[in-house]
Amino acid sequence: MRRSWSSALALGLALAASACGTLSVADEQRLASRFEAQARYEYRFVRDPVVVQYVERIGQRIVAAAGPQPFRYEFAVVDDPEINAFAGPGGFVYVQTGTILAARNVAELAGVIAHEVGHVVERHVAENYNKQRAANLGRRAAVLGGGLVYGSAGATAASLATGLGSAAVLNSFGRDAEREADDFAVRVLPVAGYDPNGLPGFFETMLALGATGGGFLSSHPAAGDRLATTRAAIAAETLPPDLRVDDGGRLEIIQRRIELLTGESRPRSRGDAYGREAGR
Ligand SMILES: [Zn+2]
């Protein structure tokens, strides 16, 4: 415990010394391995290779469509019925099983993943880390000065030094960042071969389910706004033909597999919209 805190603090100081403003790509990469290790500790991951490879393949198609990237992206499936997804530093993207179960087609799942990739590509995660660091530099200095390594302040400083400040903190994005990630998704999805209407489609799915969506569908801006904005952006584009909406029943197989593995089940609609379009 002590060793990890002190090394975390050392990393935090190294990062603080290295960059003011934007976190460098190298620093974000260093942060990424620590974040990933902590995430493995905090979350339960689905290990089933069929499920993981399914999500990984969609994710890598999106990353490839985005052009050369400084990070090697990795996609993980979190065993959690909440409809959510989040991004860590350095290209780690996490998709909750609740999201996979709720998606009505592969385009909707790809929409969520593309949005999260967008937060990494646009460096939003790095920006949030820097904001947290700036807000806590004073406290961390006090911790170091006073040697309060075992107090709660020490734990907070250590977690922020590793960039963990919890995934929730790193994924609390403002209105502009959410719009940028949505824009990215709408642009990249057709290049990856997916119908970009999957993103607004997933907003509809969530609205129909009455899901709040945690970080993915935060209240700023509201889901209805994002739905309208992304639909309008898509309508303004000329889309290539034959974009993928369904994948020949593969998603349904993965969903059934998740149900068997986790005991979770596909969510039921609160309204009619979900059921009506489910067979689309
Ligand atoms: Zn977002």
mmCIF file of C-alpha atoms and ligand atoms in Angstrom:
data_model
loop_
_atom_site.group_PDB
_atom_site.id
_atom_site.type_symbol
_atom_site.label_atom_id
_atom_site.label_comp_id
_atom_site.label_asym_id
_atom_site.label_seq_id
_atom_site.Cartn_x
_atom_site.Cartn_y
_atom_site.Cartn_z
ATOM 1 C CA MET A 1 0.000 0.000 0.000
ATOM 2 C CA ARG A 2 2.643 2.454 1.046
ATOM 3 C CA ARG A 3 4.877 1.606 -1.868
ATOM 4 C CA SER A 4 2.123 2.157 -4.411
ATOM 5 C CA TRP A 5 1.163 5.467 -2.865
ATOM 6 C CA SER A 6 4.664 6.777 -2.811
ATOM 7 C CA SER A 7 5.329 5.700 -6.381
ATOM 8 C CA ALA A 8 2.021 7.251 -7.352
ATOM 9 C CA LEU A 9 3.077 10.491 -5.737
ATOM 10 C CA ALA A 10 6.412 10.326 -7.501
ATOM 11 C CA LEU A 11 4.640 9.887 -10.808
ATOM 12 C CA GLY A 12 2.314 12.744 -9.997
ATOM 13 C CA LEU A 13 5.230 15.044 -9.300
ATOM 14 C CA ALA A 14 6.992 13.948 -12.452
ATOM 15 C CA LEU A 15 3.872 14.689 -14.434
ATOM 16 C CA ALA A 16 3.364 18.007 -12.675
ATOM 17 C CA ALA A 17 6.914 18.988 -13.515
ATOM 18 C CA SER A 18 6.718 17.835 -17.102
ATOM 19 C CA ALA A 19 3.763 19.667 -18.510
ATOM 20 C CA CYS A 20 1.694 22.689 -17.871
ATOM 21 C CA GLY A 21 -1.397 22.891 -19.981
ATOM 22 C CA THR A 22 -1.958 19.790 -22.050
ATOM 23 C CA LEU A 23 -0.828 16.433 -20.815
ATOM 24 C CA SER A 24 1.740 15.130 -23.277
ATOM 25 C CA VAL A 25 1.062 11.922 -25.160
ATOM 26 C CA ALA A 26 3.978 10.233 -23.380
ATOM 27 C CA ASP A 27 2.620 11.246 -19.977
ATOM 28 C CA GLU A 28 -0.852 10.092 -20.913
ATOM 29 C CA GLN A 29 0.603 6.736 -21.934
ATOM 30 C CA ARG A 30 2.369 6.392 -18.596
ATOM 31 C CA LEU A 31 -0.868 7.246 -16.851
ATOM 32 C CA ALA A 32 -2.712 4.706 -18.964
ATOM 33 C CA SER A 33 -0.942 1.633 -17.630
ATOM 34 C CA ARG A 34 -1.596 2.718 -14.042
ATOM 35 C CA PHE A 35 -5.210 3.497 -14.790
ATOM 36 C CA GLU A 36 -5.658 0.135 -16.459
ATOM 37 C CA ALA A 37 -4.131 -1.692 -13.512
ATOM 38 C CA GLN A 38 -6.435 0.146 -11.117
ATOM 39 C CA ALA A 39 -9.458 -0.480 -13.324
ATOM 40 C CA ARG A 40 -8.675 -4.205 -13.294
ATOM 41 C CA TYR A 41 -8.797 -3.979 -9.530
ATOM 42 C CA GLU A 42 -11.959 -1.866 -9.271
ATOM 43 C CA TYR A 43 -14.167 -3.386 -11.953
ATOM 44 C CA ARG A 44 -15.186 -6.888 -12.824
ATOM 45 C CA PHE A 45 -14.302 -7.598 -16.438
ATOM 46 C CA VAL A 46 -15.879 -10.073 -18.792
ATOM 47 C CA ARG A 47 -13.067 -12.448 -19.753
ATOM 48 C CA ASP A 48 -14.974 -14.460 -22.309
ATOM 49 C CA PRO A 49 -12.832 -14.075 -25.451
ATOM 50 C CA VAL A 50 -15.802 -14.222 -27.820
ATOM 51 C CA VAL A 51 -17.472 -11.245 -26.146
ATOM 52 C CA VAL A 52 -14.249 -9.275 -25.708
ATOM 53 C CA GLN A 53 -13.091 -9.861 -29.286
ATOM 54 C CA TYR A 54 -16.477 -8.812 -30.616
ATOM 55 C CA VAL A 55 -16.205 -5.429 -28.903
ATOM 56 C CA GLU A 56 -12.485 -5.142 -29.650
ATOM 57 C CA ARG A 57 -13.127 -5.679 -33.368
ATOM 58 C CA ILE A 58 -15.750 -2.930 -33.521
ATOM 59 C CA GLY A 59 -13.447 -0.619 -31.586
ATOM 60 C CA GLN A 60 -10.436 -1.265 -33.798
ATOM 61 C CA ARG A 61 -12.487 -0.658 -36.952
ATOM 62 C CA ILE A 62 -13.396 2.749 -35.554
ATOM 63 C CA VAL A 63 -9.820 3.543 -34.531
ATOM 64 C CA ALA A 64 -8.545 2.509 -37.978
ATOM 65 C CA ALA A 65 -11.125 4.789 -39.584
ATOM 66 C CA ALA A 66 -9.931 7.693 -37.440
ATOM 67 C CA GLY A 67 -6.451 7.600 -39.037
ATOM 68 C CA PRO A 68 -3.054 7.336 -37.326
ATOM 69 C CA GLN A 69 -3.284 7.596 -33.534
ATOM 70 C CA PRO A 70 -0.593 8.123 -30.902
ATOM 71 C CA PHE A 71 -2.103 5.455 -28.659
ATOM 72 C CA ARG A 72 -2.669 1.737 -28.999
ATOM 73 C CA TYR A 73 -6.346 1.430 -28.188
ATOM 74 C CA GLU A 74 -7.718 -1.374 -26.075
ATOM 75 C CA PHE A 75 -11.342 -2.218 -25.483
ATOM 76 C CA ALA A 76 -12.637 -3.980 -22.412
ATOM 77 C CA VAL A 77 -16.069 -5.185 -21.344
ATOM 78 C CA VAL A 78 -17.125 -4.363 -17.784
ATOM 79 C CA ASP A 79 -19.574 -6.735 -16.108
ATOM 80 C CA ASP A 80 -22.095 -4.113 -15.018
ATOM 81 C CA PRO A 81 -25.799 -3.871 -15.914
ATOM 82 C CA GLU A 82 -25.661 -0.069 -16.027
ATOM 83 C CA ILE A 83 -26.011 1.357 -19.526
ATOM 84 C CA ASN A 84 -22.733 3.184 -19.708
ATOM 85 C CA ALA A 85 -19.280 3.307 -21.225
ATOM 86 C CA PHE A 86 -16.194 5.310 -20.374
ATOM 87 C CA ALA A 87 -12.740 6.212 -21.571
ATOM 88 C CA GLY A 88 -9.485 6.036 -19.677
ATOM 89 C CA PRO A 89 -6.229 7.756 -20.562
ATOM 90 C CA GLY A 90 -4.108 6.536 -23.439
ATOM 91 C CA GLY A 91 -6.755 4.713 -25.436
ATOM 92 C CA PHE A 92 -8.395 2.411 -22.932
ATOM 93 C CA VAL A 93 -12.131 2.234 -23.607
ATOM 94 C CA TYR A 94 -14.570 0.368 -21.377
ATOM 95 C CA VAL A 95 -18.034 -0.757 -22.366
ATOM 96 C CA GLN A 96 -20.512 -1.985 -19.770
ATOM 97 C CA THR A 97 -22.427 -5.174 -20.469
ATOM 98 C CA GLY A 98 -25.618 -3.150 -19.878
ATOM 99 C CA THR A 99 -24.796 -1.135 -23.005
ATOM 100 C CA ILE A 100 -24.225 -4.217 -25.146
ATOM 101 C CA LEU A 101 -27.488 -5.738 -23.916
ATOM 102 C CA ALA A 102 -29.441 -2.536 -24.567
ATOM 103 C CA ALA A 103 -28.149 -1.933 -28.113
ATOM 104 C CA ARG A 104 -30.753 -2.769 -30.753
ATOM 105 C CA ASN A 105 -28.171 -3.300 -33.465
ATOM 106 C CA VAL A 106 -24.423 -3.178 -34.007
ATOM 107 C CA ALA A 107 -24.603 0.400 -35.329
ATOM 108 C CA GLU A 108 -25.893 1.566 -31.936
ATOM 109 C CA LEU A 109 -23.102 -0.221 -30.095
ATOM 110 C CA ALA A 110 -20.563 1.177 -32.560
ATOM 111 C CA GLY A 111 -22.062 4.634 -31.942
ATOM 112 C CA VAL A 112 -21.356 4.401 -28.218
ATOM 113 C CA ILE A 113 -17.836 3.089 -28.774
ATOM 114 C CA ALA A 114 -17.066 5.783 -31.374
ATOM 115 C CA HIS A 115 -18.233 8.456 -28.936
ATOM 116 C CA GLU A 116 -15.862 7.163 -26.243
ATOM 117 C CA VAL A 117 -12.977 6.894 -28.713
ATOM 118 C CA GLY A 118 -13.781 10.517 -29.571
ATOM 119 C CA HIS A 119 -13.099 11.580 -25.985
ATOM 120 C CA VAL A 120 -9.623 10.049 -26.213
ATOM 121 C CA VAL A 121 -8.858 11.359 -29.715
ATOM 122 C CA GLU A 122 -9.953 14.872 -28.736
ATOM 123 C CA ARG A 123 -7.802 14.622 -25.574
ATOM 124 C CA HIS A 124 -10.748 15.249 -23.262
ATOM 125 C CA VAL A 125 -9.561 12.642 -20.787
ATOM 126 C CA ALA A 126 -6.145 14.280 -20.677
ATOM 127 C CA GLU A 127 -7.749 17.689 -20.148
ATOM 128 C CA ASN A 128 -9.844 16.398 -17.264
ATOM 129 C CA TYR A 129 -6.808 14.859 -15.668
ATOM 130 C CA ASN A 130 -4.997 18.196 -15.889
ATOM 131 C CA LYS A 131 -7.955 20.043 -14.382
ATOM 132 C CA GLN A 132 -8.056 17.619 -11.479
ATOM 133 C CA ARG A 133 -4.344 17.902 -11.022
ATOM 134 C CA ALA A 134 -4.418 21.680 -10.933
ATOM 135 C CA ALA A 135 -7.260 21.643 -8.421
ATOM 136 C CA ASN A 136 -5.382 19.253 -6.185
ATOM 137 C CA LEU A 137 -1.781 20.402 -6.468
ATOM 138 C CA GLY A 138 -2.148 22.489 -3.340
ATOM 139 C CA ARG A 139 -3.595 19.635 -1.380
ATOM 140 C CA ARG A 140 -0.946 17.242 -2.607
ATOM 141 C CA ALA A 141 1.795 19.669 -1.610
ATOM 142 C CA ALA A 142 0.270 19.795 1.865
ATOM 143 C CA VAL A 143 0.182 16.016 1.981
ATOM 144 C CA LEU A 144 3.836 15.751 1.044
ATOM 145 C CA GLY A 145 4.850 18.479 3.448
ATOM 146 C CA GLY A 146 2.964 17.004 6.352
ATOM 147 C CA GLY A 147 3.708 13.396 5.593
ATOM 148 C CA LEU A 148 -0.007 12.551 5.774
ATOM 149 C CA VAL A 149 0.429 9.560 3.567
ATOM 150 C CA TYR A 150 -2.061 7.389 5.398
ATOM 151 C CA GLY A 151 -4.884 9.861 5.752
ATOM 152 C CA SER A 152 -7.785 10.240 3.389
ATOM 153 C CA ALA A 153 -6.109 13.271 1.869
ATOM 154 C CA GLY A 154 -3.158 11.042 1.102
ATOM 155 C CA ALA A 155 -5.377 8.506 -0.588
ATOM 156 C CA THR A 156 -7.048 11.209 -2.655
ATOM 157 C CA ALA A 157 -3.731 12.673 -3.677
ATOM 158 C CA ALA A 158 -2.412 9.254 -4.605
ATOM 159 C CA SER A 159 -5.438 8.375 -6.680
ATOM 160 C CA LEU A 160 -5.283 11.686 -8.487
ATOM 161 C CA ALA A 161 -1.573 11.269 -9.012
ATOM 162 C CA THR A 162 -2.268 8.042 -10.817
ATOM 163 C CA GLY A 163 -4.961 9.840 -12.742
ATOM 164 C CA LEU A 164 -7.609 7.623 -11.303
ATOM 165 C CA GLY A 165 -9.508 10.247 -9.384
ATOM 166 C CA SER A 166 -11.953 7.530 -10.406
ATOM 167 C CA ALA A 167 -13.141 6.974 -13.938
ATOM 168 C CA ALA A 168 -16.134 9.148 -13.109
ATOM 169 C CA VAL A 169 -13.969 12.205 -12.554
ATOM 170 C CA LEU A 170 -12.001 11.675 -15.742
ATOM 171 C CA ASN A 171 -15.264 11.159 -17.602
ATOM 172 C CA SER A 172 -17.152 14.177 -16.343
ATOM 173 C CA PHE A 173 -17.185 16.124 -19.565
ATOM 174 C CA GLY A 174 -18.841 19.427 -20.309
ATOM 175 C CA ARG A 175 -21.286 20.275 -23.025
ATOM 176 C CA ASP A 176 -18.601 21.149 -25.599
ATOM 177 C CA ALA A 177 -16.644 17.937 -25.046
ATOM 178 C CA GLU A 178 -19.782 15.814 -25.389
ATOM 179 C CA ARG A 179 -20.649 17.586 -28.621
ATOM 180 C CA GLU A 180 -17.109 17.081 -29.955
ATOM 181 C CA ALA A 181 -17.234 13.384 -29.139
ATOM 182 C CA ASP A 182 -20.640 13.088 -30.812
ATOM 183 C CA ASP A 183 -19.326 14.958 -33.876
ATOM 184 C CA PHE A 184 -16.321 12.656 -34.016
ATOM 185 C CA ALA A 185 -18.577 9.598 -33.844
ATOM 186 C CA VAL A 186 -20.874 10.838 -36.602
ATOM 187 C CA ARG A 187 -17.872 11.529 -38.857
ATOM 188 C CA VAL A 188 -15.931 8.337 -38.183
ATOM 189 C CA LEU A 189 -18.745 5.771 -38.175
ATOM 190 C CA PRO A 190 -19.420 5.830 -41.945
ATOM 191 C CA VAL A 191 -15.679 5.558 -42.616
ATOM 192 C CA ALA A 192 -15.649 2.470 -40.374
ATOM 193 C CA GLY A 193 -18.597 1.082 -42.331
ATOM 194 C CA TYR A 194 -21.298 1.693 -39.718
ATOM 195 C CA ASP A 195 -24.501 3.667 -40.110
ATOM 196 C CA PRO A 196 -23.899 6.834 -38.030
ATOM 197 C CA ASN A 197 -27.608 6.853 -37.150
ATOM 198 C CA GLY A 198 -26.573 4.237 -34.614
ATOM 199 C CA LEU A 199 -25.498 7.034 -32.256
ATOM 200 C CA PRO A 200 -28.797 8.951 -32.171
ATOM 201 C CA GLY A 201 -30.470 5.553 -32.326
ATOM 202 C CA PHE A 202 -28.821 4.628 -29.059
ATOM 203 C CA PHE A 203 -29.959 7.919 -27.503
ATOM 204 C CA GLU A 204 -33.494 6.893 -28.486
ATOM 205 C CA THR A 205 -32.967 3.470 -26.993
ATOM 206 C CA MET A 206 -31.855 5.015 -23.728
ATOM 207 C CA LEU A 207 -34.752 7.452 -23.666
ATOM 208 C CA ALA A 208 -37.170 4.614 -24.339
ATOM 209 C CA LEU A 209 -35.637 2.639 -21.499
ATOM 210 C CA GLY A 210 -35.733 5.608 -19.160
ATOM 211 C CA ALA A 211 -32.008 5.104 -18.630
ATOM 212 C CA THR A 212 -29.909 7.951 -17.295
ATOM 213 C CA GLY A 213 -26.757 6.554 -18.795
ATOM 214 C CA GLY A 214 -24.354 7.729 -16.144
ATOM 215 C CA GLY A 215 -21.376 9.301 -17.849
ATOM 216 C CA PHE A 216 -22.287 8.341 -21.364
ATOM 217 C CA LEU A 217 -25.583 10.164 -21.513
ATOM 218 C CA SER A 218 -25.001 12.906 -19.004
ATOM 219 C CA SER A 219 -27.607 15.599 -18.570
ATOM 220 C CA HIS A 220 -25.411 18.259 -20.202
ATOM 221 C CA PRO A 221 -26.473 18.548 -22.899
ATOM 222 C CA ALA A 222 -29.723 16.656 -22.600
ATOM 223 C CA ALA A 223 -30.260 13.465 -24.540
ATOM 224 C CA GLY A 224 -32.995 15.081 -26.610
ATOM 225 C CA ASP A 225 -30.603 17.837 -27.716
ATOM 226 C CA ARG A 226 -27.889 15.391 -28.627
ATOM 227 C CA LEU A 227 -30.380 13.275 -30.500
ATOM 228 C CA ALA A 228 -31.536 16.247 -32.581
ATOM 229 C CA THR A 229 -28.017 17.594 -33.120
ATOM 230 C CA THR A 230 -26.561 14.298 -34.287
ATOM 231 C CA ARG A 231 -29.548 13.567 -36.542
ATOM 232 C CA ALA A 232 -29.136 17.007 -38.149
ATOM 233 C CA ALA A 233 -25.386 16.497 -38.619
ATOM 234 C CA ILE A 234 -26.003 13.143 -40.292
ATOM 235 C CA ALA A 235 -28.743 14.575 -42.523
ATOM 236 C CA ALA A 236 -26.278 17.192 -43.783
ATOM 237 C CA GLU A 237 -23.874 14.494 -45.021
ATOM 238 C CA THR A 238 -24.051 12.283 -48.069
ATOM 239 C CA LEU A 239 -23.546 8.810 -46.699
ATOM 240 C CA PRO A 240 -21.950 5.968 -48.649
ATOM 241 C CA PRO A 241 -24.297 3.103 -49.488
ATOM 242 C CA ASP A 242 -24.424 -0.218 -47.658
ATOM 243 C CA LEU A 243 -23.489 1.055 -44.229
ATOM 244 C CA ARG A 244 -23.856 -1.581 -41.575
ATOM 245 C CA VAL A 245 -26.831 -1.426 -39.230
ATOM 246 C CA ASP A 246 -27.085 -5.100 -38.302
ATOM 247 C CA ASP A 247 -24.418 -7.759 -38.369
ATOM 248 C CA GLY A 248 -26.368 -10.828 -39.334
ATOM 249 C CA GLY A 249 -27.402 -11.805 -35.820
ATOM 250 C CA ARG A 250 -23.917 -11.680 -34.297
ATOM 251 C CA LEU A 251 -24.867 -9.000 -31.775
ATOM 252 C CA GLU A 252 -27.792 -11.113 -30.653
ATOM 253 C CA ILE A 253 -25.480 -14.089 -30.130
ATOM 254 C CA ILE A 254 -23.131 -11.920 -28.046
ATOM 255 C CA GLN A 255 -26.068 -10.596 -26.038
ATOM 256 C CA ARG A 256 -27.287 -14.116 -25.329
ATOM 257 C CA ARG A 257 -23.771 -15.093 -24.328
ATOM 258 C CA ILE A 258 -23.576 -12.167 -21.895
ATOM 259 C CA GLU A 259 -26.947 -13.133 -20.440
ATOM 260 C CA LEU A 260 -25.682 -16.659 -19.823
ATOM 261 C CA LEU A 261 -22.327 -15.504 -18.451
ATOM 262 C CA THR A 262 -23.570 -12.773 -16.136
ATOM 263 C CA GLY A 263 -27.190 -13.602 -15.361
ATOM 264 C CA GLU A 264 -28.172 -10.154 -16.642
ATOM 265 C CA SER A 265 -30.937 -9.828 -19.187
ATOM 266 C CA ARG A 266 -31.797 -7.462 -21.988
ATOM 267 C CA PRO A 267 -33.602 -4.401 -20.638
ATOM 268 C CA ARG A 268 -37.298 -3.949 -21.251
ATOM 269 C CA SER A 269 -38.733 -0.808 -22.704
ATOM 270 C CA ARG A 270 -40.779 1.591 -20.629
ATOM 271 C CA GLY A 271 -42.485 2.893 -23.731
ATOM 272 C CA ASP A 272 -43.368 1.575 -27.146
ATOM 273 C CA ALA A 273 -40.447 2.911 -29.139
ATOM 274 C CA TYR A 274 -37.966 0.310 -28.017
ATOM 275 C CA GLY A 275 -40.189 -2.669 -28.769
ATOM 276 C CA ARG A 276 -41.456 -1.243 -32.011
ATOM 277 C CA GLU A 277 -38.022 -0.757 -33.497
ATOM 278 C CA ALA A 278 -36.328 -3.696 -31.883
ATOM 279 C CA GLY A 279 -36.722 -5.833 -34.964
ATOM 280 C CA ARG A 280 -35.319 -3.191 -37.261
HETATM 281 ZN ZN ZN B 1 -19.213 11.465 -23.524
#
